[in-house]
Amino acid sequence: MANREVELHDDDHGHEGEWRAQLIVSGLCAAFGIAGWLANRAGLSAVALASFGAAYLAGAWFTAQEVWEKLREREIDIHFLMLAVAAGAAAIGEWSEGAVLLFLFSFSGALEHYAMERTQNEIRSLFNAAPKTATVLDATGAETIVPVEQLQTGQRLRIKPAEQFPVDAEVVKGDTAADESTLTGEAKPVDKSVGDSVLAGTLNLWGVVETIVSRPAQESALQKIIRLIQNAQRNKAPAQRFTDKFGTRYTYGVLALTTVMFFVWWLAMQHRPFVSVPGDVSAFYHAMTLLVVASPCALVLSIPSAILAAIAWGARRGILFRGGAAVEQLAEVNTVAMDKTGTLTTGDLRVEKVESFPPGHEGEVLLFAVSLDRHSNHPLARAIVRYARHRGVEPVEVDDFAQTSGAGISACHNGRQLRLGRRSWAQDPTHGDCIAVLPPKDIGVSEVWLSAGDFCGRLLLRDDVRPEARDLVEQLRQRGLRSMVLTGDNQGAADFLRTELGIDDVRAGLKPEQKLEIIQSFNNNGSRVAMIGDGVNDAPSLAAAHVGVAMGARGSDAALEQAAVVLMHDRLENFLAAYELSRRARTIIRQNHAISLGVIVVLVTLALFQKIQLTLGVVGHEGSTLVVVLNSLRLLFGSAPTQVAK
């Protein structure tokens, strides 16, 4: 049914408050219907007819509009069935029963629109305070106020206290702290100084800072999230797509069955065709009753109402499902594969030490490292760039820049060949000599190696394990889910995670294509894998997994594009909330199916054996629809399925 499968599209602003108008016309339908019934009891036929006519006009107002739109597309749906039944009831003089039908149908439609508008508002409220203008500085330092959508990469902005950062940018002057709770869910202020990134829509708390625009407003993390939600609202679940097709075919089937039964009751069972007399009910009356009770309003509504409620519940808490398929499929996983950096660890890497071999080249190691890493979005690269800028190290220009997936970066500076990345790749014997006995890697510390021909060096970075990671792994085990780590880090770091967190399976030293092969092998063996990651190198695995899950607003564009679920709060434990929400949504969908199908079977059986009146059929039909909607709303207004980090 068209207006009841309410989806949250961009043009929904024009339909805000429609439920109020529907509630008013349903109230008018009830008032005029009661007036008609009383006038009929008093023998005022003309007044009764006028009152029932007004009741029909009010009750059918919105339904008729839907029917007309469908007829123009040469389609019919359940709205057509309802109008047909109301018109049929009037044709045989059962005006009061037709008025009851239109009242209940319009009233339930108003309640459904209200429920869906609440769902829409839950999502829209996340972004209704996004900044609209920004203060741009020219070369002389003069300020100009411009619309956010006109900002270009490289422009310099000034952000004052209590103002929102208008776009994703990098701090180049000043110190402050940002409130990122609306976007990432981080409750504590996040310190920002030169070299740090700030996100669009977050709040500058106390300092005046100047920033350089990193990317236009339409490419900001905030806009990416908005697009993810909009796409989620449009993308239907597999079961919902089935009911869409089923609904149209079922409507034609109901019309055919009703027509056949009309002739059976008329010709085979000797009922009068249209006019009822005392003690006898016409075949047409029975046909109209069958038409009402067989209409699958509740069945067609059972899936989209639950899916939209689940999407809204998650979005309000920073869990973004990219469509109904993700809501359904996450409950099916039996293996959870996780990246290490930024997923099981905080991703807040910090450079602890810079070493060179032979000693004395530490400054050059940092200089060349930041010169190559400024072109990368990898968490290790971002940490090195941030460290260098804090120390005032400005990168130099390099030539012949090239990136080898899963290995590192190469470039040339003044004829010197540079390599930055894994130890085995940077220290390729064919690339140059490093006159030193290279030390082993420390457990729990990440290292990035630089080879510059006559010397080499390494940067040691520490990334703490998330405090919630151990509990997550234990919770996964309690739910019968297998945990796995797929990391490009060395075996020592992977073994440390296995011991520290109790991971079931750990695979180390993996390139992106190797991660992908592992996910595909699990798929081929019938496993349903949820892959959790945040980097560009995780994107292929996220795409191949049964459900891809991306971490946080700071996740790479590639990861966000390939993920079916995005954990905006950047907290791993919220995966459990998403998983439990998916299971709960699937349970409610099954309950809705049982309710709607059960009511249809019971009422149709009674109608076929002429054991139910039209009025009772209307009440049963609309009652089941309301029960399904209210059951779905338990997802939106109910308590959290598990503890959610905010």
PDB file of N, CA and C in Angstrom, residues 18-30 58 62 110:
ATOM      1  N   GLU A  18       1.417  15.688   7.820  1.00  0.00           N
ATOM      2  CA  GLU A  18       0.273  15.159   7.073  1.00  0.00           C
ATOM      3  C   GLU A  18      -0.618  14.307   7.965  1.00  0.00           C
ATOM      4  N   TRP A  19       0.001  13.688   8.966  1.00  0.00           N
ATOM      5  CA  TRP A  19      -0.807  12.851   9.856  1.00  0.00           C
ATOM      6  C   TRP A  19      -1.874  13.679  10.572  1.00  0.00           C
ATOM      7  N   ARG A  20      -1.576  14.963  10.827  1.00  0.00           N
ATOM      8  CA  ARG A  20      -2.568  15.813  11.493  1.00  0.00           C
ATOM      9  C   ARG A  20      -3.791  16.010  10.604  1.00  0.00           C
ATOM     10  N   ALA A  21      -3.551  16.268   9.322  1.00  0.00           N
ATOM     11  CA  ALA A  21      -4.675  16.431   8.394  1.00  0.00           C
ATOM     12  C   ALA A  21      -5.474  15.138   8.285  1.00  0.00           C
ATOM     13  N   GLN A  22      -4.761  13.991   8.268  1.00  0.00           N
ATOM     14  CA  GLN A  22      -5.466  12.714   8.192  1.00  0.00           C
ATOM     15  C   GLN A  22      -6.265  12.454   9.470  1.00  0.00           C
ATOM     16  N   LEU A  23      -5.708  12.879  10.599  1.00  0.00           N
ATOM     17  CA  LEU A  23      -6.432  12.694  11.856  1.00  0.00           C
ATOM     18  C   LEU A  23      -7.697  13.558  11.882  1.00  0.00           C
ATOM     19  N   ILE A  24      -7.614  14.765  11.327  1.00  0.00           N
ATOM     20  CA  ILE A  24      -8.778  15.654  11.285  1.00  0.00           C
ATOM     21  C   ILE A  24      -9.878  15.062  10.410  1.00  0.00           C
ATOM     22  N   VAL A  25      -9.509  14.597   9.200  1.00  0.00           N
ATOM     23  CA  VAL A  25     -10.549  14.073   8.312  1.00  0.00           C
ATOM     24  C   VAL A  25     -11.131  12.780   8.860  1.00  0.00           C
ATOM     25  N   SER A  26     -10.321  11.983   9.571  1.00  0.00           N
ATOM     26  CA  SER A  26     -10.880  10.768  10.175  1.00  0.00           C
ATOM     27  C   SER A  26     -11.859  11.134  11.287  1.00  0.00           C
ATOM     28  N   GLY A  27     -11.543  12.200  12.041  1.00  0.00           N
ATOM     29  CA  GLY A  27     -12.476  12.667  13.061  1.00  0.00           C
ATOM     30  C   GLY A  27     -13.774  13.180  12.458  1.00  0.00           C
ATOM     31  N   LEU A  28     -13.668  13.923  11.335  1.00  0.00           N
ATOM     32  CA  LEU A  28     -14.869  14.384  10.637  1.00  0.00           C
ATOM     33  C   LEU A  28     -15.685  13.212  10.122  1.00  0.00           C
ATOM     34  N   CYS A  29     -14.975  12.187   9.613  1.00  0.00           N
ATOM     35  CA  CYS A  29     -15.668  10.993   9.124  1.00  0.00           C
ATOM     36  C   CYS A  29     -16.467  10.349  10.257  1.00  0.00           C
ATOM     37  N   ALA A  30     -15.859  10.245  11.441  1.00  0.00           N
ATOM     38  CA  ALA A  30     -16.549   9.650  12.583  1.00  0.00           C
ATOM     39  C   ALA A  30     -17.746  10.495  13.000  1.00  0.00           C
ATOM     40  N   ALA A  58     -15.020  12.803   3.682  1.00  0.00           N
ATOM     41  CA  ALA A  58     -13.891  13.025   4.585  1.00  0.00           C
ATOM     42  C   ALA A  58     -13.014  11.784   4.704  1.00  0.00           C
ATOM     43  N   PHE A  62      -7.965  11.265   1.417  1.00  0.00           N
ATOM     44  CA  PHE A  62      -6.572  10.926   1.131  1.00  0.00           C
ATOM     45  C   PHE A  62      -6.461   9.604   0.374  1.00  0.00           C
ATOM     46  N   ALA A 110      -3.556   7.760   9.667  1.00  0.00           N
ATOM     47  CA  ALA A 110      -3.013   8.908  10.395  1.00  0.00           C
ATOM     48  C   ALA A 110      -2.011   8.458  11.457  1.00  0.00           C
TER      49      ALA A 110
END
